[in-house]
Coordinates of C-alpha atoms in Angstrom, one line a residue:
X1 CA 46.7 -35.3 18.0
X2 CA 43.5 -33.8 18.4
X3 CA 44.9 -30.0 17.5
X4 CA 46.2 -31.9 14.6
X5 CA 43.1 -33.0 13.3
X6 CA 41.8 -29.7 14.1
X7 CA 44.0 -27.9 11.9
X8 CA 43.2 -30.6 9.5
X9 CA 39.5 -30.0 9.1
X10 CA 39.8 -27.0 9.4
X11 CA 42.2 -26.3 6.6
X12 CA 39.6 -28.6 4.3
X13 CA 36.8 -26.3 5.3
X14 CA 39.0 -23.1 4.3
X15 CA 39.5 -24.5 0.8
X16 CA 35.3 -24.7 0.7
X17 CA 34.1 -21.7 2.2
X18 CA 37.1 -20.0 0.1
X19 CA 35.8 -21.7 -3.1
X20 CA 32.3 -20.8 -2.9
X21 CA 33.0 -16.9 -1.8
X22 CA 35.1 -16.8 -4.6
X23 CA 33.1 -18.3 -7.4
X24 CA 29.9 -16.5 -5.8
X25 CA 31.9 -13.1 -6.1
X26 CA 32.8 -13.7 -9.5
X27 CA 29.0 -14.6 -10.7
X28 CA 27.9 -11.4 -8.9
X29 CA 30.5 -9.4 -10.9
X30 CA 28.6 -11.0 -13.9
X31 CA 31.5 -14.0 -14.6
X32 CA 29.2 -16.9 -15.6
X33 CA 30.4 -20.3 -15.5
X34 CA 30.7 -20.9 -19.2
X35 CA 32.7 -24.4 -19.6
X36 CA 31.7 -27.6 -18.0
X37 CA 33.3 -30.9 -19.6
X38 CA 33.3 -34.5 -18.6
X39 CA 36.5 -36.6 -20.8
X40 CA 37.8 -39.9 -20.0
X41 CA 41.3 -40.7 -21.1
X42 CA 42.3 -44.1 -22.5
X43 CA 45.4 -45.7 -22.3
X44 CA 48.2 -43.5 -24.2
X45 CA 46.4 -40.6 -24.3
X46 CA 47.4 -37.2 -23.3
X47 CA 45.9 -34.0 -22.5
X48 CA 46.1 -30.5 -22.6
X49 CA 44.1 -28.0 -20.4
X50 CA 44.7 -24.0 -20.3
X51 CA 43.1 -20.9 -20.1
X52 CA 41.3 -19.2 -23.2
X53 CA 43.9 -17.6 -25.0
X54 CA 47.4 -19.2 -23.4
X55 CA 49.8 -18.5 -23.3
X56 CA 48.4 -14.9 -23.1
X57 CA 45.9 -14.5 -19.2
X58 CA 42.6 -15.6 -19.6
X59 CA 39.4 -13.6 -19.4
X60 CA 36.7 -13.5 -16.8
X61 CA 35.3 -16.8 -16.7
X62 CA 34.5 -20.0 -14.3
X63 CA 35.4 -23.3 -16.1
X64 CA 35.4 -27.1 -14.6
X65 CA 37.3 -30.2 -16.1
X66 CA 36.3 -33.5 -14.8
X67 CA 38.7 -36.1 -16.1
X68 CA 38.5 -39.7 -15.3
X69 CA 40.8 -42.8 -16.3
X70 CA 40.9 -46.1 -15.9
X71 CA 44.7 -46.8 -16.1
X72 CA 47.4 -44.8 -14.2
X73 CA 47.0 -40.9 -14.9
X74 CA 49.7 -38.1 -14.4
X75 CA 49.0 -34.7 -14.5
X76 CA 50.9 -32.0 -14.0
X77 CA 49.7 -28.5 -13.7
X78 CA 51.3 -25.0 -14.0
X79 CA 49.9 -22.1 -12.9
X80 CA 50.1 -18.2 -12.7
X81 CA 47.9 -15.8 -11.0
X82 CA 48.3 -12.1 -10.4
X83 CA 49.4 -11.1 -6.7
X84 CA 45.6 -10.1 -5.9
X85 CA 44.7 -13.3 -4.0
X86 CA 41.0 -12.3 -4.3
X87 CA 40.2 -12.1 -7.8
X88 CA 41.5 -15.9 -9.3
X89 CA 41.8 -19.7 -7.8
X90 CA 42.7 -22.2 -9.1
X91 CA 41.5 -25.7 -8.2
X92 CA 42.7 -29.2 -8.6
X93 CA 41.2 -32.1 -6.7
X94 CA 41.9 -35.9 -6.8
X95 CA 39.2 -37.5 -4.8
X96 CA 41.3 -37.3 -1.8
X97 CA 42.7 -34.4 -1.5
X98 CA 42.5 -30.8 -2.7
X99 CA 45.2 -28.5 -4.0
X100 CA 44.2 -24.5 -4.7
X101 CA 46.3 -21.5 -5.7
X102 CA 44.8 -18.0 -5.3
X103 CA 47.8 -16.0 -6.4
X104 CA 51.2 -16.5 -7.7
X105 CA 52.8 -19.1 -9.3
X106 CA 52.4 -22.4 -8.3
X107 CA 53.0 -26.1 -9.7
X108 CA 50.6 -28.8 -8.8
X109 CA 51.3 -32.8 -9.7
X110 CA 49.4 -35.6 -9.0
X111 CA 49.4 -39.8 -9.8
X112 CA 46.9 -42.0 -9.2
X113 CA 45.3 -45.8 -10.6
X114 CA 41.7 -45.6 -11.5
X115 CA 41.0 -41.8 -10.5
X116 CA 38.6 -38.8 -11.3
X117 CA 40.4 -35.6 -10.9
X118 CA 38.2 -32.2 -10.7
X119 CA 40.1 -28.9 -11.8
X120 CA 38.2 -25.5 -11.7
X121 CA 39.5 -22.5 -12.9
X122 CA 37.7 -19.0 -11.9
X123 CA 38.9 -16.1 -12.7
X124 CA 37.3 -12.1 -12.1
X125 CA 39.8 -10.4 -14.3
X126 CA 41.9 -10.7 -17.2
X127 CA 44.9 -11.8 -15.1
X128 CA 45.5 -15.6 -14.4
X129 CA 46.7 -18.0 -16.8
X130 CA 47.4 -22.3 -16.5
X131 CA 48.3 -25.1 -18.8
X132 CA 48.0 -28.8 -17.3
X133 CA 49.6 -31.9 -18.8
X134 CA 47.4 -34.8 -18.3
X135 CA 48.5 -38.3 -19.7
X136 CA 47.9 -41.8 -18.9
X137 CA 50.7 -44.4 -18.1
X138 CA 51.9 -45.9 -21.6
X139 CA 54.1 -48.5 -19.3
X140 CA 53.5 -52.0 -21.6
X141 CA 54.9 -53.9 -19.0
X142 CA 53.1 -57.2 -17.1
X143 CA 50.8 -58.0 -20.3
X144 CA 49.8 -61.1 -21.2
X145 CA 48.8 -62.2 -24.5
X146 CA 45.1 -62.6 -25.4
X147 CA 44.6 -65.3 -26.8
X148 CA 55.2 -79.5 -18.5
X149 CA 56.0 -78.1 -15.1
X150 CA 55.4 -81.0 -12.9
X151 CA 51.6 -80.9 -12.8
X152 CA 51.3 -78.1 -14.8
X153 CA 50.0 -77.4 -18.2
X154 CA 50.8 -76.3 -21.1
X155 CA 50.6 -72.5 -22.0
X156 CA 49.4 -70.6 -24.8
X157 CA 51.7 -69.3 -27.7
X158 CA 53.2 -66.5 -26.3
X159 CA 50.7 -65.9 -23.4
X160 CA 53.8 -65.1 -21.6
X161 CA 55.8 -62.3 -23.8
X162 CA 58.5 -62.0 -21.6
X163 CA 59.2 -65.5 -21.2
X164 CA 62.6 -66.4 -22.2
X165 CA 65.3 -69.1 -22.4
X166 CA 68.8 -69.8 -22.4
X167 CA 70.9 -71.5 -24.6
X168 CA 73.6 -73.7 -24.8
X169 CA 75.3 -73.5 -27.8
X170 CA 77.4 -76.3 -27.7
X171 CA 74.5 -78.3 -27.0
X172 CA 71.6 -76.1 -28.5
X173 CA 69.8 -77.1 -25.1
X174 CA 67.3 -74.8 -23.4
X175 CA 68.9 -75.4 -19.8
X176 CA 67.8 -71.8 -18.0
X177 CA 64.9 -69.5 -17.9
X178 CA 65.1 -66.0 -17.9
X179 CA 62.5 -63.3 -18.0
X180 CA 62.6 -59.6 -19.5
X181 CA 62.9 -56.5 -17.5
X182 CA 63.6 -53.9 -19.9
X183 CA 64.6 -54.1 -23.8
X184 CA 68.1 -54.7 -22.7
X185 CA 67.7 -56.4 -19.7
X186 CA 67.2 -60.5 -19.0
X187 CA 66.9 -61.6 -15.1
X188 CA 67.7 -65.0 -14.0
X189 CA 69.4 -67.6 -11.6
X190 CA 72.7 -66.8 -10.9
X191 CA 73.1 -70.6 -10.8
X192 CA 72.4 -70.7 -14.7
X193 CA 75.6 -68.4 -15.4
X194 CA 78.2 -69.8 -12.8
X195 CA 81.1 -70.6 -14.6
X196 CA 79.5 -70.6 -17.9
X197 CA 81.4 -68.4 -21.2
X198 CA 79.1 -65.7 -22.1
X199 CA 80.2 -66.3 -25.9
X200 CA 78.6 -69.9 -25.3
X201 CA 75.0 -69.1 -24.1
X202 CA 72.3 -66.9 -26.2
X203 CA 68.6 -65.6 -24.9
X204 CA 66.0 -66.9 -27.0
X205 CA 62.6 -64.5 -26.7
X206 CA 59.2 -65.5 -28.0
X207 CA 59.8 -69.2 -27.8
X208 CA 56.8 -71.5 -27.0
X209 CA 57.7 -75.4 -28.4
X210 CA 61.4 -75.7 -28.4
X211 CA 61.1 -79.1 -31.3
X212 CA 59.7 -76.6 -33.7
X213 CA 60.1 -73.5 -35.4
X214 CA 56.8 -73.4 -37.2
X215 CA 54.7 -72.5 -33.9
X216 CA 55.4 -68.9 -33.6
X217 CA 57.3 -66.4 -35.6
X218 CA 58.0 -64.5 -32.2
X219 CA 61.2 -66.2 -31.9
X220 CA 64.2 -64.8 -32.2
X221 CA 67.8 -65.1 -30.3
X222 CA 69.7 -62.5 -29.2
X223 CA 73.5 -62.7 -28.0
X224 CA 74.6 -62.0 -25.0
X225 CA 77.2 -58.5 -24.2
X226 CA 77.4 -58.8 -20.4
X227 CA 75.8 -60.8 -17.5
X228 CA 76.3 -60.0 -13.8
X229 CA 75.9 -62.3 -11.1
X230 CA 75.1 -60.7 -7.7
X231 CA 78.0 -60.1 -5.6
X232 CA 77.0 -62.0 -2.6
X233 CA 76.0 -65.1 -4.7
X234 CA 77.8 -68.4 -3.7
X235 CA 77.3 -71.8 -5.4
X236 CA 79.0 -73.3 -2.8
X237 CA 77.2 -72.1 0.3
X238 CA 74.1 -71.2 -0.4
X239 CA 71.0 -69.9 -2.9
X240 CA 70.2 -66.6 -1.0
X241 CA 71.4 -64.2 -3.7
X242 CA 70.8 -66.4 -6.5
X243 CA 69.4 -63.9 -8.9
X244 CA 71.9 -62.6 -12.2
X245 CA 71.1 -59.9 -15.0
X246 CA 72.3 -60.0 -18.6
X247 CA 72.2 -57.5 -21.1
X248 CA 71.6 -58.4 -24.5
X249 CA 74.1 -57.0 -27.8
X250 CA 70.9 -55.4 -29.7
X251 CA 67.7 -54.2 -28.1
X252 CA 64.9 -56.3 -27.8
X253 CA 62.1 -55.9 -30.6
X254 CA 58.9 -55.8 -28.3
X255 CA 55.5 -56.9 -29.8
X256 CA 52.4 -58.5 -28.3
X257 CA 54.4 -61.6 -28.3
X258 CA 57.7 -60.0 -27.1
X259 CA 57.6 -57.6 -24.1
X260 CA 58.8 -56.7 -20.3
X261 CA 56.7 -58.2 -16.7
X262 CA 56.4 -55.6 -14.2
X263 CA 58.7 -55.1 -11.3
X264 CA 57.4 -54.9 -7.5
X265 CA 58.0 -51.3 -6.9
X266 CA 55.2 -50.9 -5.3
X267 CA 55.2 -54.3 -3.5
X268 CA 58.7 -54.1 -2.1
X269 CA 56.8 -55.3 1.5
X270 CA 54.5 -57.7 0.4
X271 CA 55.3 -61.0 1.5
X272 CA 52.4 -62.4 -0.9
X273 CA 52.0 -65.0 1.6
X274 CA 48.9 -67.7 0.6
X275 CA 48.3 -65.6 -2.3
X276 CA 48.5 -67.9 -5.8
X277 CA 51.8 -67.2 -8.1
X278 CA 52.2 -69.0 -11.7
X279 CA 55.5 -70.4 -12.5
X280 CA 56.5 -71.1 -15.9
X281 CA 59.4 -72.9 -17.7
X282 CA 60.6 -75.5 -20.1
X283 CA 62.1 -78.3 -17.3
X284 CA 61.6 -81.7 -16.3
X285 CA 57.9 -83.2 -16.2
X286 CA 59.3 -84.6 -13.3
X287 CA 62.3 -85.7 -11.1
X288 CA 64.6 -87.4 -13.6
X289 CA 62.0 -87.6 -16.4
X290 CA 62.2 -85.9 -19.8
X291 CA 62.4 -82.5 -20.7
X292 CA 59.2 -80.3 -21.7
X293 CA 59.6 -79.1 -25.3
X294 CA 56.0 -76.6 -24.8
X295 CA 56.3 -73.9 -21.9
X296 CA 54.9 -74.9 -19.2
X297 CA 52.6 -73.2 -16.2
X298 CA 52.2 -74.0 -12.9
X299 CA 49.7 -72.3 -9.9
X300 CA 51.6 -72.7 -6.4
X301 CA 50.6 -71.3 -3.4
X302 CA 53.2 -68.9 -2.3
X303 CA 53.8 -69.9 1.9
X304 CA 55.4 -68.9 5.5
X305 CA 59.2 -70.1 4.8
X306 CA 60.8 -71.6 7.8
X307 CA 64.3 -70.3 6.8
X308 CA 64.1 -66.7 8.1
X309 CA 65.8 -64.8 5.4
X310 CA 63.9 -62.3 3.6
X311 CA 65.2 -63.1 0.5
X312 CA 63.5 -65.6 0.0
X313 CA 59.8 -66.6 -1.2
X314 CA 58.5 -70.0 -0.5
X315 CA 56.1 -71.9 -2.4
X316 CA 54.3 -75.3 -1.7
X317 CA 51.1 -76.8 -3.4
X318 CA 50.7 -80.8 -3.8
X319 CA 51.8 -82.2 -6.9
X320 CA 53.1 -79.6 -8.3
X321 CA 56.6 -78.1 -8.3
X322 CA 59.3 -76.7 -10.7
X323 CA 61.8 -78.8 -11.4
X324 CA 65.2 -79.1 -12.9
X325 CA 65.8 -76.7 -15.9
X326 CA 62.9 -74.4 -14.9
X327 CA 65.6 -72.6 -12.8
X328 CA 65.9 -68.7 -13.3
X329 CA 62.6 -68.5 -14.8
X330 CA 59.4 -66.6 -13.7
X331 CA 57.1 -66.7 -10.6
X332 CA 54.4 -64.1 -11.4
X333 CA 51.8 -62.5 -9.4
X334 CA 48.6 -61.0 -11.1
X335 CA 47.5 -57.7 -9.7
X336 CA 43.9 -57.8 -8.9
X337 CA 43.9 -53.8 -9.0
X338 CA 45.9 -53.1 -12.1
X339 CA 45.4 -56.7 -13.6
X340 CA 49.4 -56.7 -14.3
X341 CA 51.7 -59.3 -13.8
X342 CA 54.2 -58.3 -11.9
X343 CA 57.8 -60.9 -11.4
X344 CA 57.9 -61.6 -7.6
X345 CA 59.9 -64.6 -7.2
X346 CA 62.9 -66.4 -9.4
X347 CA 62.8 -70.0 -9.5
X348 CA 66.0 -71.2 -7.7
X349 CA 65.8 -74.5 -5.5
X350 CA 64.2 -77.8 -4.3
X351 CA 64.6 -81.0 -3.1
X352 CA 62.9 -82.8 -5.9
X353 CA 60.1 -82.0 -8.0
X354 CA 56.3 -81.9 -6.1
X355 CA 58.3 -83.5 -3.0
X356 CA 56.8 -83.0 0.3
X357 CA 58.6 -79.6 0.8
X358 CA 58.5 -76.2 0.1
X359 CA 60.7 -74.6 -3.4
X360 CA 63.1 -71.6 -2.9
X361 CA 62.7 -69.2 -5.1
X362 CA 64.8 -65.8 -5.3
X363 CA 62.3 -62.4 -3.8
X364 CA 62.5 -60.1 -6.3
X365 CA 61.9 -57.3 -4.6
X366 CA 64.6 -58.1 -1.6
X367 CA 67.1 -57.0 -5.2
X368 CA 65.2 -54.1 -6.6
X369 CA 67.6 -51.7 -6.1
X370 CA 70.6 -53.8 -7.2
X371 CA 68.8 -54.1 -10.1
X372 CA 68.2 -50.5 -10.8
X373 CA 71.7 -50.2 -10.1
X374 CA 72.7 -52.4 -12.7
X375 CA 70.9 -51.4 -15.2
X376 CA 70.9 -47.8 -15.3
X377 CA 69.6 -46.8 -18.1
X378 CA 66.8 -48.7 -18.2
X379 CA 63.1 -47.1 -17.3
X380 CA 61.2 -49.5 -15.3
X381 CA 57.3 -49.2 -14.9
X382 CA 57.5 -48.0 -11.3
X383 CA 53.8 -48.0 -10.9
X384 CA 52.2 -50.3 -12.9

């Protein structure tokens, strides 16, 4: 352990002493820095760094990009050097680590939230050329709109854009929640599609008061081409693997009304245990009472379940619940880093509404890669 960190040091001051030999060399050959810029990308944005004169080498010249963003940033960065590994570098540094090329071709890549990223080039000769792509993540997922669980209150108009509903159409009942994934993709109970006729049922996005149609003009229905219960779902036995996808005929328009949560990639081991999840839905006010015709939210405080099965996420607060008709909607999580909100749960079961004891709700990230599975064409937000 100790030769490692040795080596480890060591190697960090190599990439210093290296650095400053080389960019002292060059100024005493009479290679001044001439380019220092500060930029800051927004969201969207992409960048393009290179040499003077790319895709023909470079002159002599010492340049240094500091770029900073806010929102997830990818760069990647292409380089070629002559085989005289004492007249170039190249540079690229993220804040915690350091990447340099002296000679030959090389690729560096790099992804990071909220980072500063440092790239020198130097070169004594006219024999070194790069080009770097630097863009921001344009993922829209987990955003909520600016703008009667049991307990709960009432949302905004399409504060929740990826809120959706299912449809009886024999009824022209909201029975089911649903949430989007991807413009294709709806996730839900498998509960809500057991033993139901696909031709029967339709998703209905950018809903807010279901007695209505002058609320929003987000709303629009879409049918239904396939849905696909999980494999190891049983009604009769059990809710462990209650979690279906459906794909929808046409592609869902997104808007600022209209658009995909985030998945947990990157919280596939969180158990998100005391933190505080919202729950939304268009069910009973409570057990046995009458149906919500405004989407509903809900805080709950997301606990320790005593059934040991990991795919499962608990929730308990007092006097407040889902209840019947919220199943195979949302339980959401709000990333404090990234301010996303990202779909951890699936509301599934209870005994009664705001009983005494806890709600099961389906752990999304227990079926991330059945998901990706099914649906693969879809490209998730993998870091949001």
């Amino acid at each position: 352990m100790m030769e490692f960190c040795w080596k480890f040091y060591e190697n960090i001051k190599e990439v210093k002493v290296l650095l400053g030999l080389m960019l002292s060399l060059l100024v005493l050959n009479g290679v001044e820095p001439n380019c220092y810029k500060i930029l800051d990308l927004k969201e969207g944005q992409t960048l393009y760094l290179q040499n003077d004169n790319y895709p023909n080498y470079g002159g002599e010249n010492i340049c240094t990009w500091k770029i900073h963003s806010s929102v997830i940033i990818k760069a990647t960065c292409y380089i070629d050097l002559n085989d005289d590994c004492n007249e170039n570098i190249f540079l690229f540094d993220d804040g915690n680590s350091t990447s340099y090329t002296t000679c030959g071709q090389d690729t560096i890549t790099f992804e990071g939230f909220n980072s500063t990223i440092t790239i020198i080039f130097a070169s004594a000769f006219n024999q070194g050329r790069f080009i770097c792509e630097i863009k921001t993540n344009t993922c829209q997922c987990g955003k909520k709109k600016v703008t009667r669980i049991v307990g709960g209150e009432e949302t905004e108009i399409n504060e929740f854009p990826w809120m959706t509903g299912i449809v009886d159409l024999n009824t022209n009942i909201l029975y089911c929640g649903a949430t989007i994934i991807y413009d294709r993709y709806i996730l839900t109970a498998a509960h809500c599609l057991y033993e139901r006729n696909i031709n029967e049922i339709v998703a209905v996005v950018g809903e807010h008061d279901v007695s209505t149609g002058s609320d929003t003009n987000a709303t629009k229905i879409y049918k239904l081409s396939e849905c696909v219960i999980h494999p190891e779902y049983d009604f009769m036995k059990d809710a462990y693997n209650d979690i279906a996808i459906c794909e929808t005929v046409e592609r869902i328009k997104y808007s600022p009304e209209v658009g995909p949560v985030c998945l947990p990639f990157k919280h596939k081991y969180d158990s998100f245990t005391n933190d505080i999840v919202t729950a939304l839905g268009w069910g009973l006010n409570e057990y046995g009472g009458s149906k919500s015709d405004t989407l509903q939210k809900v805080d709950l405080k997301v606990i320790k379940c005593l059934i040991n099965n990991t795919n499962i996420i608990c929730t308990f607060t007092p006097g407040k619940d889902t209840c019947q008709m919220d199943s195979g909607g949302p339980i959401l999580w709000n990333d404090p880093i990234t301010n996303r909100i990202i779909l951890v749960g699936i509301i599934s079961a209870g005994e009664g509404c705001a009983s005494n004891k806890p709600s099961l709700n389906i752990r999304v990230s227990a079926f991330i890669d059945w998901i990706v599975s099914i649906t693969p064409d879809a490209q998730y937000c993998q870091v949001e």
